[in-house]
């Protein structure tokens, strides 16, 4: 029997910040960048530098979708620093756009037009927005940008066409959990593997069934370490081509939605990220982290059909994750106390 190719795992991170500090215009978003992108906390930084350094130490790579529309208001220099941190560590920079930035721009890109999601714009306006953001990202030093993810996963089929017109070959805006709200990429069935749509390759965020009738995205803050590992193992067994994990630059933090420059570490999610990197590093024969630039040297060909059914998790794993999520909703100090107590009984991984 011929050896199996490893499952291609994409660790994707949406890199974005939102103005919450009162002086954000004067300091060019510095306080909000410190919190949302660099992950500043009294206990250290847990943003993009922590993430890319951990990936590099384990010999892994990530795909960082960097929000580039903000540079229209704060300039390219802060964006260039973000790009440099990611690329120097050997990870990949790709394009991310949040059109909510229209309302914060001193000189709005499309005049009085406002859009929470890019799909609310016409195709031609979407092209203008994508081209502008691409120009910002390239001016910041991003190399060979060839993939995109919409803010809020809020793309539609016109977005895909606009991306093709702008020279983008891959998209990762499809998220099954968002189809009834923000995402306008409903194809009439659940997309679980790469598929050609509107002239480009769509790489969906991976999902699994955690209990009957409910599907959960493979998002770092949404699933436990054991659930993530089990989902990848099942994907490998079922010969999936790719497994796409989603996270955010601020996802290892808690208490960040306040007008402050500092948040606090979310030790539960930090532990999940550490566990993910360890698992992938120790199982290289079955899993290979990859990026969209790798696909240009190892082209995607053919269709991946029939579609594999969504994966079901065990009741025990789902229950353990729900217990962990309940702990995370406690006040920070109380959560830390409870977790220390649980650790004494061998339940520190909850």
Coordinates of N, CA and C in Angstrom, one line a residue, residues 175-178 190 205-211 213-224 227-228 231 240 243-244 246 272 310-311 313 317-318 321-322 325-326 328-329:
X175 N -17.8 29.7 6.3 CA -17.9 29.2 7.7 C -19.4 28.7 7.9
X176 N -19.6 27.4 7.9 CA -20.9 26.9 8.0 C -21.8 27.5 9.1
X177 N -21.1 27.8 10.2 CA -21.9 28.3 11.4 C -22.4 29.7 11.2
X178 N -21.9 30.4 10.1 CA -22.3 31.8 9.8 C -23.2 31.9 8.6
X190 N -23.4 21.3 2.8 CA -22.3 21.7 3.7 C -21.0 21.5 3.0
X205 N -13.7 26.9 6.5 CA -13.3 26.7 7.9 C -13.9 25.3 8.3
X206 N -13.1 24.5 8.8 CA -13.6 23.1 9.2 C -14.6 23.2 10.3
X207 N -15.6 22.2 10.3 CA -16.6 22.1 11.3 C -16.8 20.6 11.7
X208 N -17.4 20.4 12.8 CA -17.8 19.1 13.2 C -19.1 19.1 14.0
X209 N -19.8 18.0 14.0 CA -21.0 17.9 14.8 C -20.7 17.5 16.2
X210 N -21.1 18.4 17.1 CA -20.8 18.2 18.5 C -21.9 17.6 19.3
X211 N -23.1 17.7 18.8 CA -24.3 17.0 19.3 C -25.3 17.0 18.2
X213 N -27.7 17.6 15.3 CA -28.3 18.8 14.8 C -27.5 20.1 15.0
X214 N -26.3 20.0 15.6 CA -25.5 21.2 15.9 C -24.1 21.0 15.4
X215 N -23.6 22.1 14.7 CA -22.2 22.0 14.2 C -21.4 23.1 14.8
X216 N -20.1 22.8 15.0 CA -19.2 23.7 15.7 C -18.0 24.0 14.8
X217 N -17.6 25.2 14.6 CA -16.4 25.5 13.8 C -15.1 25.1 14.6
X218 N -14.1 24.7 13.8 CA -12.8 24.4 14.4 C -12.1 25.7 14.8
X219 N -12.6 26.4 15.8 CA -12.1 27.6 16.3 C -11.4 27.4 17.6
X220 N -10.3 28.0 17.8 CA -9.5 27.8 19.0 C -10.3 28.0 20.3
X221 N -11.0 29.1 20.4 CA -11.7 29.5 21.6 C -13.0 28.7 21.7
X222 N -13.4 28.0 20.7 CA -14.7 27.3 20.7 C -14.7 25.9 20.9
X223 N -13.5 25.2 20.9 CA -13.4 23.8 21.0 C -12.3 23.5 22.0
X224 N -12.4 22.4 22.7 CA -11.3 22.0 23.6 C -10.1 21.4 22.8
X227 N -11.1 17.9 21.6 CA -12.0 17.9 20.5 C -11.3 18.2 19.2
X228 N -10.4 19.2 19.2 CA -9.6 19.6 18.0 C -8.8 18.4 17.6
X231 N -11.0 15.7 16.0 CA -11.5 16.1 14.7 C -10.4 15.9 13.6
X240 N -9.5 13.4 4.3 CA -9.7 14.8 3.9 C -8.5 15.3 3.3
X243 N -7.7 20.7 6.5 CA -8.4 21.0 7.8 C -8.0 22.4 8.2
X244 N -9.0 23.3 8.2 CA -8.8 24.7 8.4 C -9.2 25.1 9.8
X246 N -9.5 28.2 12.7 CA -9.5 29.6 12.7 C -9.3 30.1 14.2
X272 N -4.9 25.6 25.0 CA -5.4 24.9 23.8 C -4.4 25.1 22.7
X310 N -20.0 15.6 8.0 CA -19.4 16.2 9.2 C -19.1 15.2 10.3
X311 N -18.0 15.5 11.1 CA -17.6 14.5 12.1 C -18.4 14.7 13.4
X313 N -18.5 14.3 17.5 CA -17.6 14.2 18.7 C -18.3 13.3 19.7
X317 N -16.3 14.3 25.5 CA -15.5 15.4 25.1 C -16.3 16.7 25.0
X318 N -17.5 16.6 24.5 CA -18.4 17.8 24.4 C -18.7 18.3 25.8
X321 N -15.8 20.1 27.3 CA -15.6 21.5 26.8 C -16.7 22.4 27.3
X322 N -17.9 22.0 27.4 CA -18.9 22.9 27.9 C -18.6 23.3 29.4
X325 N -16.0 25.9 29.2 CA -16.5 27.2 28.8 C -17.3 27.9 29.9
X326 N -18.0 27.1 30.7 CA -18.7 27.6 31.9 C -17.7 28.3 32.9
X328 N -14.8 29.6 32.0 CA -14.3 30.8 31.4 C -15.3 32.0 31.6
X329 N -16.5 31.7 31.9 CA -17.5 32.8 32.1 C -17.5 33.4 33.5

